[in-house]
Coordinates of C-alpha atoms (C1' of nucleotides) and ligand atoms in Angstrom, one line a residue:
Chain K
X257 CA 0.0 0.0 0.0
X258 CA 2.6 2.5 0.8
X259 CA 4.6 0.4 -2.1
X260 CA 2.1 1.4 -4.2
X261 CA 1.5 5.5 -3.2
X262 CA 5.0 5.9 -3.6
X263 CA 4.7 4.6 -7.4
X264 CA 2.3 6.9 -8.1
X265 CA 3.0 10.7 -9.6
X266 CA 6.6 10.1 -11.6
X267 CA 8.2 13.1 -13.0
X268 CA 8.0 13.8 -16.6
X269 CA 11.9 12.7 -16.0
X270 CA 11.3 9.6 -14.6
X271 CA 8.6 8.8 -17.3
X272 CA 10.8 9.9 -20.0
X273 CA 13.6 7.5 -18.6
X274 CA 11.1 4.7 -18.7
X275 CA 10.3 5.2 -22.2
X276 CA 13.8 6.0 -23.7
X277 CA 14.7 2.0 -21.9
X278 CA 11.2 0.6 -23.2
X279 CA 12.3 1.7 -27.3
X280 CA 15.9 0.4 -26.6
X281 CA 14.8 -2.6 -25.2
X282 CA 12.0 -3.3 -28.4
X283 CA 13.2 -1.0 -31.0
X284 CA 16.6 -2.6 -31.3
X285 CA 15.0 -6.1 -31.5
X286 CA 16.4 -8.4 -28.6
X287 CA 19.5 -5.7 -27.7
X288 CA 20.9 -5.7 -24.2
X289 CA 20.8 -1.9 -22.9
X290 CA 23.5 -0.6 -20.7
X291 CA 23.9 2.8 -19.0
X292 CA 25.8 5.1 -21.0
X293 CA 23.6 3.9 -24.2
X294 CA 20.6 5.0 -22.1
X295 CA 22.1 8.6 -21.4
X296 CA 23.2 9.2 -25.3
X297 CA 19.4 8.2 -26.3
X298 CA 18.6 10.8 -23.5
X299 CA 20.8 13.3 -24.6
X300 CA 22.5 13.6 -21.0
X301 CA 25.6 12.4 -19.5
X302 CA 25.9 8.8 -17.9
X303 CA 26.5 10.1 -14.5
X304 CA 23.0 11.1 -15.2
X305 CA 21.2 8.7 -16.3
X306 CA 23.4 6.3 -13.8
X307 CA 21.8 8.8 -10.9
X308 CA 17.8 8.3 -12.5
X309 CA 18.7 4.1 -13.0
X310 CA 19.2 4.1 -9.5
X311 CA 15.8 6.2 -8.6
X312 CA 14.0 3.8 -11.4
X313 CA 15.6 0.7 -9.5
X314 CA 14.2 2.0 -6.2
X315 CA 11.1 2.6 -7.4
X316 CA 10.9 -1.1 -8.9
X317 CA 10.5 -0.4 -12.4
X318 CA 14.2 -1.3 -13.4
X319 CA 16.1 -4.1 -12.6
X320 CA 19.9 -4.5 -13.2
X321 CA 23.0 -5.9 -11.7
X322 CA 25.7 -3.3 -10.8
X323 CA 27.8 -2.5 -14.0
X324 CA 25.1 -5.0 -15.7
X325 CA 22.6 -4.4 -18.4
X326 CA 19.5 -2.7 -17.9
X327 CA 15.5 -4.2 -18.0
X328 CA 12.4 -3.2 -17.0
X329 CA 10.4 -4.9 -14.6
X330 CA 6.3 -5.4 -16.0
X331 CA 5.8 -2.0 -14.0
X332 CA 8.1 -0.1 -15.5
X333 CA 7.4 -1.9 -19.2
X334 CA 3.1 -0.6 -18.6
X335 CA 4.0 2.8 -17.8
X336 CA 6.5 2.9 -20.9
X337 CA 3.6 1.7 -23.1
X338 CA 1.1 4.3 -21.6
X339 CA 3.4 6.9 -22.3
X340 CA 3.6 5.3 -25.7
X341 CA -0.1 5.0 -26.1
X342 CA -0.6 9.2 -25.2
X343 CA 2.2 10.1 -27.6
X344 CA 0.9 8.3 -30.5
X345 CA -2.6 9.3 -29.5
X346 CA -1.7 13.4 -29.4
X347 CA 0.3 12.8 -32.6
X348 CA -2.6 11.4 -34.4
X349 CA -5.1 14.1 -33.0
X350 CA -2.6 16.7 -33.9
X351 CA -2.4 15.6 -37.5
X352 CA -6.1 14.7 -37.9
X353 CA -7.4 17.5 -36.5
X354 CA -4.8 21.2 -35.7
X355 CA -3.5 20.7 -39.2
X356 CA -0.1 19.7 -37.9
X357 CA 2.2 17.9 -40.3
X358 CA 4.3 15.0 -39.2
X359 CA 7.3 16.6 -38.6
X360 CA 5.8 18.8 -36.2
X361 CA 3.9 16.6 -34.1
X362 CA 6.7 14.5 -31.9
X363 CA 8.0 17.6 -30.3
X364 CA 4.3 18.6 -29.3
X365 CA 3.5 15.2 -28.4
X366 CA 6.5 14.9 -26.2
X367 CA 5.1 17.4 -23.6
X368 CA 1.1 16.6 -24.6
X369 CA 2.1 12.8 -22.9
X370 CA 2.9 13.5 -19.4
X371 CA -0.7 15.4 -18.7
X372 CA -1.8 13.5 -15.9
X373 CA -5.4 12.1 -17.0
X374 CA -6.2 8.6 -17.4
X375 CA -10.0 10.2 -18.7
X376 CA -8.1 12.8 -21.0
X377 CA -6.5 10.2 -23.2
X378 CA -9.0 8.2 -23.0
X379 CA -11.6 10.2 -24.4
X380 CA -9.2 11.9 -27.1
X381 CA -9.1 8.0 -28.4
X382 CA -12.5 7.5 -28.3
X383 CA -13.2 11.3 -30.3
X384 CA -11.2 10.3 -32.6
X385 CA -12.8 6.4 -33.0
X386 CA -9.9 4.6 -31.8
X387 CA -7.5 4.7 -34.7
X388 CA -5.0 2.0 -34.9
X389 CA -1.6 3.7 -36.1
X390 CA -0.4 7.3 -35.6
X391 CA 0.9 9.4 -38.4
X392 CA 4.2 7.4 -38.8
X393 CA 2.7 4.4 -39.1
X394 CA 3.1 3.2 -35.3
X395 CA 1.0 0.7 -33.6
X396 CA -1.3 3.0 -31.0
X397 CA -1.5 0.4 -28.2
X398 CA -4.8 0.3 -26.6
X399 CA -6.0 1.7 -23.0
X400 CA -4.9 -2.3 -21.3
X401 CA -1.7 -1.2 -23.2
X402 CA -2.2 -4.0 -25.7
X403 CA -0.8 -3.7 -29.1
X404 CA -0.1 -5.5 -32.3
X405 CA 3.8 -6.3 -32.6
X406 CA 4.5 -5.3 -35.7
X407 CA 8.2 -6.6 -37.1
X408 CA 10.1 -4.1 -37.9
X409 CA 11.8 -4.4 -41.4
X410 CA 14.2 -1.2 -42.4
X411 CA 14.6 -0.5 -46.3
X412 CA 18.4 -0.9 -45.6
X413 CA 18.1 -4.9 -44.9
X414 CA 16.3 -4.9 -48.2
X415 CA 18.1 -6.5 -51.1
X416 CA 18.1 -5.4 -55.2
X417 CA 14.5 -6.4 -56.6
X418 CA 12.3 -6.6 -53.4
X419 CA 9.3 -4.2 -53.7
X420 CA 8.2 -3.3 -50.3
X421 CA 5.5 -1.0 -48.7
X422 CA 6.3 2.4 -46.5
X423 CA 4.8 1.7 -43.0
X424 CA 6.3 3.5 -40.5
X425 CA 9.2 5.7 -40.3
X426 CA 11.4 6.9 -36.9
X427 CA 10.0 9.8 -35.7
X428 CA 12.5 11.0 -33.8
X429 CA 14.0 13.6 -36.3
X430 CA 12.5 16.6 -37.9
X431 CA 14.7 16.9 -41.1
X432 CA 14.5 13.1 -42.1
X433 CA 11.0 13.3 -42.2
X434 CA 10.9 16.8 -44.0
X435 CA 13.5 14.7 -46.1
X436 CA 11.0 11.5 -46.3
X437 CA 7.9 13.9 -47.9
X438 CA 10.3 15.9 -49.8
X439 CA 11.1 13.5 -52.4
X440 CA 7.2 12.4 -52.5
X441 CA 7.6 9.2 -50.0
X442 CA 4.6 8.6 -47.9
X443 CA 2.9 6.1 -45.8
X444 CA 2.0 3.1 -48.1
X445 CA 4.1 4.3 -50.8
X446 CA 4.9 1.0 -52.5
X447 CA 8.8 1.2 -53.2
X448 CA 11.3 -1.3 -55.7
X449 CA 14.9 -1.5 -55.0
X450 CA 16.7 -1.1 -57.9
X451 CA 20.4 -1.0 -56.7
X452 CA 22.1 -1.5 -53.6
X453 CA 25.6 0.2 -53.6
X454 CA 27.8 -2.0 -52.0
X455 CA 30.6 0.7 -51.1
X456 CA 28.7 3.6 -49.1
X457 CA 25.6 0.9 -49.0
X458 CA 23.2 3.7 -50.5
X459 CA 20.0 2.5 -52.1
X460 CA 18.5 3.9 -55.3
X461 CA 14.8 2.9 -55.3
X462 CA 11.6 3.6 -57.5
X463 CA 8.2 4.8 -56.4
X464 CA 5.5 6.7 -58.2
X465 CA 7.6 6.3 -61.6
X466 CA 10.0 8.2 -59.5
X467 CA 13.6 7.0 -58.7
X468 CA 15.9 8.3 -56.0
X469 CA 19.6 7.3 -54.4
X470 CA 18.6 7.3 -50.6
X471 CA 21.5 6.8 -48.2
X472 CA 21.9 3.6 -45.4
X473 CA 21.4 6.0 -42.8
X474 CA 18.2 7.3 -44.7
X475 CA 17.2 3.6 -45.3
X476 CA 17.5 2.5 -41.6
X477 CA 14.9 5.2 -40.6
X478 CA 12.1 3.7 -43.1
X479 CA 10.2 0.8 -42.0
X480 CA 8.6 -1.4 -45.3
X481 CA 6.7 -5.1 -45.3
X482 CA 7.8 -6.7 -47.9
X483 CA 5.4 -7.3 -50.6
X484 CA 7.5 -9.1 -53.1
X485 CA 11.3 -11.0 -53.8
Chain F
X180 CA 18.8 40.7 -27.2
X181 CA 20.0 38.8 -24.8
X182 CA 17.5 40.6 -22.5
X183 CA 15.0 38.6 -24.9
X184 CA 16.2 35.6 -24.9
X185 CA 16.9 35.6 -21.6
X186 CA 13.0 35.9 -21.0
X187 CA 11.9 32.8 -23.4
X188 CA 11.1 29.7 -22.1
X189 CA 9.6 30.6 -18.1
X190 CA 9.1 27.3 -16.4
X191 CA 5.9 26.4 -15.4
X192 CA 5.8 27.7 -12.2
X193 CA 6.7 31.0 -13.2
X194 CA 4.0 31.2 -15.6
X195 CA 2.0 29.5 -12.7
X196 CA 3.0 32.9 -10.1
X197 CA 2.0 35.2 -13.0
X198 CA -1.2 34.0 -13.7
X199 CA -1.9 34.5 -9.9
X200 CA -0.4 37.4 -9.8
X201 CA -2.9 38.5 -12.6
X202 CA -6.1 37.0 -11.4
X203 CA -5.6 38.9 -7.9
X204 CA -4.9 42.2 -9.6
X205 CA -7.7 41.8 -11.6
X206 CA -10.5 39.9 -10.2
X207 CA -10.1 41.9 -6.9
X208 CA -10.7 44.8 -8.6
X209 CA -8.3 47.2 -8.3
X210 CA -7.1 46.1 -5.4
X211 CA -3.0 46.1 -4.1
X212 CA -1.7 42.4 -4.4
X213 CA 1.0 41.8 -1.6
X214 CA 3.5 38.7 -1.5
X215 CA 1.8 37.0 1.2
X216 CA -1.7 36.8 -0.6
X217 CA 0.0 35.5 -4.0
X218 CA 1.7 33.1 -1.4
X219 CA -2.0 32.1 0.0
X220 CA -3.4 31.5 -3.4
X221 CA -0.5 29.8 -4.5
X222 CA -0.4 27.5 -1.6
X223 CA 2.9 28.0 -1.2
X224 CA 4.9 29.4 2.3
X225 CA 5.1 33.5 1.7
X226 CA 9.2 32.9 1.9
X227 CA 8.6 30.6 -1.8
X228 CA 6.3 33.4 -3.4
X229 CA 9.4 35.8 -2.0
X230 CA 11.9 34.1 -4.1
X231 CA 9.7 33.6 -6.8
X232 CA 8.8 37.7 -7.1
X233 CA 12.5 38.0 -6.7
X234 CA 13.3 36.4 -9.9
X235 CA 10.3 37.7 -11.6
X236 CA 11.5 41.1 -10.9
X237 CA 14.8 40.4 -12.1
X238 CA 13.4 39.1 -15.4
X239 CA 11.2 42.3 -16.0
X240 CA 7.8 40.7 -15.2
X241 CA 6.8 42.3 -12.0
X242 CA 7.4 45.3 -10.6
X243 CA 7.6 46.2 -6.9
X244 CA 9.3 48.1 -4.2
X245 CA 10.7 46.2 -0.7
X246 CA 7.8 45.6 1.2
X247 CA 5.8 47.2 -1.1
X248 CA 3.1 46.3 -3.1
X249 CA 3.1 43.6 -6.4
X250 CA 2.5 45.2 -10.0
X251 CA 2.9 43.3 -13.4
X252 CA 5.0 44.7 -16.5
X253 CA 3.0 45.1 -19.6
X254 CA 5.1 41.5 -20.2
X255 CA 4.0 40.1 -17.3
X256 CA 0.8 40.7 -18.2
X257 CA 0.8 39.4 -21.5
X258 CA 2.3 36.1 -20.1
X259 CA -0.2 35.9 -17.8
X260 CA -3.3 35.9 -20.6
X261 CA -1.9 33.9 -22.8
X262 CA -1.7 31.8 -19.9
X263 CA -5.2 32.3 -19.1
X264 CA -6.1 31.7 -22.9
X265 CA -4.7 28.4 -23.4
X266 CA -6.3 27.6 -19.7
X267 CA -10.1 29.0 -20.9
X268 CA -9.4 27.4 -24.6
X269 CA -8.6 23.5 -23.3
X270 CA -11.6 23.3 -20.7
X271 CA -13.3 24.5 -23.4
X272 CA -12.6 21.5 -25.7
X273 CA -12.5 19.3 -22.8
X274 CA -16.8 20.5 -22.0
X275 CA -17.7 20.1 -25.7
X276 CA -15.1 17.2 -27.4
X277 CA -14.1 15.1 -24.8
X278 CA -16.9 14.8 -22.6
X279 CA -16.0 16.1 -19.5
X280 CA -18.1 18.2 -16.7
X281 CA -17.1 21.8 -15.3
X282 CA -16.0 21.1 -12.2
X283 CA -13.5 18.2 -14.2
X284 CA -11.5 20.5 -16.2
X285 CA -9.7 23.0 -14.4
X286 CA -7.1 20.6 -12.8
X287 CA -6.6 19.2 -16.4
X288 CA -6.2 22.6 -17.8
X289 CA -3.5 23.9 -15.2
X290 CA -1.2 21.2 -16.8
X291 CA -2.4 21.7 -20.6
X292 CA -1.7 25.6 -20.1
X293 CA 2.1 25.1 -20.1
X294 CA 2.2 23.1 -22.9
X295 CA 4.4 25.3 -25.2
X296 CA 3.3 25.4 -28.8
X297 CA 1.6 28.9 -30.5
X298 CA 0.7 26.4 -33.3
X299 CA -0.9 23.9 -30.7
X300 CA -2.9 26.4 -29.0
X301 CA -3.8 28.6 -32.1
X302 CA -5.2 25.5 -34.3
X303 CA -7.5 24.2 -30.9
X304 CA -9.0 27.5 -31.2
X305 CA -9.8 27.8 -34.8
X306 CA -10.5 23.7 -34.6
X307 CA -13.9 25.1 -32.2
X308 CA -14.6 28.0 -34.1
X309 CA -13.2 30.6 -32.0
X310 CA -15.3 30.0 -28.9
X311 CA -15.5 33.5 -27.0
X312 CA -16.6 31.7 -23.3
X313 CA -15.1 28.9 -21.4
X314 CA -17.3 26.4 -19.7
X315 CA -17.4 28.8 -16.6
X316 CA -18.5 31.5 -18.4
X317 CA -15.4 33.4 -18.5
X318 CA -14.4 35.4 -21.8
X319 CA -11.4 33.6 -23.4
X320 CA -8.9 36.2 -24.8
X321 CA -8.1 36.1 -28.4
X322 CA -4.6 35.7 -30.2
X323 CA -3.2 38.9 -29.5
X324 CA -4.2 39.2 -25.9
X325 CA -7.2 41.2 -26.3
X326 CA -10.4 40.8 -24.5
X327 CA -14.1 42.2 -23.8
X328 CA -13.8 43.0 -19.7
X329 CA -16.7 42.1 -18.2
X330 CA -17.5 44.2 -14.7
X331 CA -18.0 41.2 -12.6
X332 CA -21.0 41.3 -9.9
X333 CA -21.4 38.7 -7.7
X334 CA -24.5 36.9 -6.3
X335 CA -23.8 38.1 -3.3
X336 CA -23.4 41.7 -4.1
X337 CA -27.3 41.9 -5.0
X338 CA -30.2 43.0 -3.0
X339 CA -34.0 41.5 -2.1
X340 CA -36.1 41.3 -5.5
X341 CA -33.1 42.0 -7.7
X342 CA -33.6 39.5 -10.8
X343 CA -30.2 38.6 -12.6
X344 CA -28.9 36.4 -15.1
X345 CA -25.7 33.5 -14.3
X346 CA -23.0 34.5 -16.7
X347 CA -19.9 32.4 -14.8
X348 CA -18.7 30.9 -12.0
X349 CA -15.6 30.5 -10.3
X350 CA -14.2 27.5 -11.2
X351 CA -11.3 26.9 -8.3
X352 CA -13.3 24.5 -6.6
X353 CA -14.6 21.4 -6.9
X354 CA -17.0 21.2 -4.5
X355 CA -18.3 24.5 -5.2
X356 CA -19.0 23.5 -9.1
X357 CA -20.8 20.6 -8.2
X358 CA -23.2 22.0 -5.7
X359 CA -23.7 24.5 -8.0
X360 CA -24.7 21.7 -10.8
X361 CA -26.6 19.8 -8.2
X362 CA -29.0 22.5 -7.3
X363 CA -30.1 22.9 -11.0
X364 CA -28.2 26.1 -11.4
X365 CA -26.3 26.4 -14.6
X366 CA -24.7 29.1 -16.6
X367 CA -28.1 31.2 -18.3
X368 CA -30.0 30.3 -15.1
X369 CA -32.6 33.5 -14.0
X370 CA -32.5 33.9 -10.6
X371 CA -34.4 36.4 -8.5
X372 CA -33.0 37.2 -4.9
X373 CA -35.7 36.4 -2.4
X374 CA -34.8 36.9 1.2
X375 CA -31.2 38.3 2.0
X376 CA -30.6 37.3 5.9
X377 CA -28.5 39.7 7.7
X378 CA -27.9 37.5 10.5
X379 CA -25.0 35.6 8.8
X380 CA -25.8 36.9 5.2
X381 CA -27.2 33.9 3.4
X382 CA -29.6 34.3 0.9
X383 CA -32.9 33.1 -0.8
X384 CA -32.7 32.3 -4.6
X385 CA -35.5 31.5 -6.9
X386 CA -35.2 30.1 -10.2
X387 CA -36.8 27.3 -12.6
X388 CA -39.9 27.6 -10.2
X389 CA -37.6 26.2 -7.6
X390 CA -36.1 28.0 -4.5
X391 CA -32.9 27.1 -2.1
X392 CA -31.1 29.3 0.0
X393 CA -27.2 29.5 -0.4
X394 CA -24.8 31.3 2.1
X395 CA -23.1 34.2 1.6
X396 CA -19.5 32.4 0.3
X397 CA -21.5 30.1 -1.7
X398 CA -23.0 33.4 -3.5
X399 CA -19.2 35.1 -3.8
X400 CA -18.2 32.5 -6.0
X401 CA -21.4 32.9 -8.5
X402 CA -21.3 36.1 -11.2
X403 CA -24.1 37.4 -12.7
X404 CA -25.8 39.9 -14.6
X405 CA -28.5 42.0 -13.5
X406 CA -31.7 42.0 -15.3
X407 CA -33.8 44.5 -13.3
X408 CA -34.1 46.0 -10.1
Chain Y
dT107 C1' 47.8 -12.0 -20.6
dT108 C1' 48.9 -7.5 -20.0
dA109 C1' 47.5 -2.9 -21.8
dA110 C1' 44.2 0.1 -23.7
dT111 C1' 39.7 1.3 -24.4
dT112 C1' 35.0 1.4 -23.2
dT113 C1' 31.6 1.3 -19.9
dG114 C1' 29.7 2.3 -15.5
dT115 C1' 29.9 4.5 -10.8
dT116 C1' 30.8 7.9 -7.3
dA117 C1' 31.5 12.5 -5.4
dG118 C1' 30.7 17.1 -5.6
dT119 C1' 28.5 21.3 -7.9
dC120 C1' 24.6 24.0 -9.8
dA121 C1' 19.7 25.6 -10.7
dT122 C1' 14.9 25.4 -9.6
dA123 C1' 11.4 25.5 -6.3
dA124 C1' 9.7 24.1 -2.2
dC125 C1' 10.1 24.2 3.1
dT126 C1' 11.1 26.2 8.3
dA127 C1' 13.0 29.4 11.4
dA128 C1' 14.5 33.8 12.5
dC129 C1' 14.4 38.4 11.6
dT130 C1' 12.8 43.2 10.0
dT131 C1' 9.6 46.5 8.4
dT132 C1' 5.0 48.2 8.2
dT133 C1' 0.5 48.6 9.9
dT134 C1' -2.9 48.3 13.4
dT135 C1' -4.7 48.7 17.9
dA136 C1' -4.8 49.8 22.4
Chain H
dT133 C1' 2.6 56.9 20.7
dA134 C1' 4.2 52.6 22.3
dA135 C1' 3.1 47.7 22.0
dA136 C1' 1.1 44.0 19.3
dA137 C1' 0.0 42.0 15.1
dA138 C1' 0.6 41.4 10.4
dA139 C1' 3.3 41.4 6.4
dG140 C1' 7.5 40.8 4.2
dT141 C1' 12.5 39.3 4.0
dT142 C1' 16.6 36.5 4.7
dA143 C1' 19.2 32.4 5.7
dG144 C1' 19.7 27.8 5.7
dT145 C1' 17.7 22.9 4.3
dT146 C1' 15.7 19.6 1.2
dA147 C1' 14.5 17.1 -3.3
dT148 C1' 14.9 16.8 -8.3
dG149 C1' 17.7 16.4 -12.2
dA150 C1' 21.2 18.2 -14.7
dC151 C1' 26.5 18.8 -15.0
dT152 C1' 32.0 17.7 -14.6
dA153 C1' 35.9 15.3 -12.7
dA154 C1' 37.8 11.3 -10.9
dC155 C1' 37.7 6.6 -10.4
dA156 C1' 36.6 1.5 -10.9
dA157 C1' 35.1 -2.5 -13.5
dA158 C1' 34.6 -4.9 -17.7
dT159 C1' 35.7 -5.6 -22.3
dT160 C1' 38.6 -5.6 -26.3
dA161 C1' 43.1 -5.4 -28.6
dA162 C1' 47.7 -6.0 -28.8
Ligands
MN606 MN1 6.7 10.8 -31.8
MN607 MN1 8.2 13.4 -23.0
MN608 MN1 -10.1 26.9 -14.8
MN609 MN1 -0.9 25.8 -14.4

DNA sequence: TTAATTTGTTAGTCATAACTAACTTTTTTA
DNA sequence: TAAAAAAGTTAGTTATGACTAACAAATTAA
């Protein structure tokens, strides 16, 4: 009972934290996650994130050995995917409905997803009839925090021929995805690789009777399903 | 230059103090606003709404002489209601889109206020149609700050056979906004004072062909507009 | 298998924003 | 007008969450 008031109310830095481990642990498919990797995704120095691992450990929502690797425990792993569930939510509404293109959105969405209301989010899902994927693509897991695990497949591990489909792309930066609708890419565009440069390993592909050299570190940043090889 | 960037990017807390500083310069009247009051309503100790005025003062938002009384800067007090737009613009959307009741959306709307976005804020109000009332029935400034003042007469202020109109409520508390809902009063509601006690200055309020008697606090926290005397 | 590099930890500092306790100034009241 | 009360200020403490610098452990390379 005390246990459970005092995991009640984290800090938008403690929630953050949380969330940063949660996309390590998934995002990089079966990775182990250590300390200093945590801060760098966090943008702050490892004596920092060392100082909020040890709060988050306290707390019971991380476990880890000393100068082990880092998981969450199924606490910290449901407040991760709440956090995940507002973010996309805001995204989408942002998008759908203030005009917002998805460039703009994360940063809002960032703040928007530590408001404390379980009826705020909630309700913004049901006004906008539940939808299943934000505006990059991302499953929106639902209010249990259930969502469909989608395998992530990057454009880069594609190889010359395969035609794929644009599902998702990393929303983390601003000028990739001004980059991404630039040269006419879009969510379901259906793409062909036509030639995989073995010596920077850039990619030309063809879309839209369109063709474009995109680079590896472009590539890694676009999520497809494979469609055809 | 540095002046202005210095003064970007207040924390919520200072936007929090100016707000208050606002409300009690404003709804008061024209009355002086010392630290100790802005420490009451900010439910803080009057040594933390010290510091606070300290650093405000510094920063160019409020003016003030040692022990003397609190003013706001023109800044200040364009912080301050922009503040009070985004407040009066989300329990707005939280009434009409996402199903919530008055006395739900202030606590909500403290922590949507300090989300920082002009884009955010600017779309949610052209998104409704430029609503010019909040739930509460308080005007909601526009883009540039401006706003129709509205002399504010209280219940309470009214005499025996006045007849007035509810135009707003004060929507601090809880309690206060559902009593006010429970007794079938609602923003639009006629009421005609009946009795005013002088004993401990309750009074006797007919409307909808139904009558209660409220006390005198109960009455300072309902605004209206008189009809006819 | 030792040395170098990377990774992780600890200690100490700073800023924000709260607190209490002690003090000063101003205002009120007797 | 002098004492009491209220209002305001200052100093010192705490918690959060950053930082740097110094150090320890683990891993990788020579
Ligand atoms: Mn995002
Ligand atoms: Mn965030
Ligand atoms: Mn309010
Ligand atoms: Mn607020």
């Amino acid at each position: 009972m005390t246990n459970k008031l005092n995991k009640v109310n984290l800090t938008k830095s403690e929630e953050d934290y949380l969330k940063a481990l949660f996309q390590l642990l998934i995002d990089d498919g079966l990775a182990t996650v250590g300390n200093n990797q945590l801060a760098e995704y966090m943008n702050v120095a490892p004596a920092s994130a060392n100082h909020m691992v040890k709060k988050l450990k306290s707390k019971g929502y991380v476990v880890s050995e000393k100068y082990g690797k880092l998981e969450l425990t199924e606490e910290g792993a449901a407040i991760a995917l709440k956090l995940i569930r507002r973010h996309r939510l805001w995204e989408t509404f942002l998008c759908d409905y203030l005009n917002f293109t998805w460039d703009e959105v994360h940063e809002v969405a960032e703040q928007l997803e530590h408001i404390k209301s379980e009826k705020l989010v909630d309700e913004l899902d049901r006004f906008m009839d539940f939808p299943e994927k934000d505006p990059h693509g991302e499953v929106i897991p639902n209010a249990k925090g259930e969502y469909a695990i989608v395998p992530k497949v990057t454009l880069s591990s594609l190889e010359e021929g395969m035609i794929c489909k644009l599902v998702a792309v990393n929303d983390g930066s601003v000028s990739f995805l001004k980059y991404v609708s630039e040269i006419g890419l879009a969510l379901s565009s259906e793409i062909k690789i036509l030639e995989v440069r073995a010596f920077d390993n850039s990619i030309r592909i063809q879309y839209d009777e369109r063709s474009e050299a995109v680079t590896k570190k472009f590539a890694d940043n676009v999520f497809v399903h494979v469609i055809n090889c």
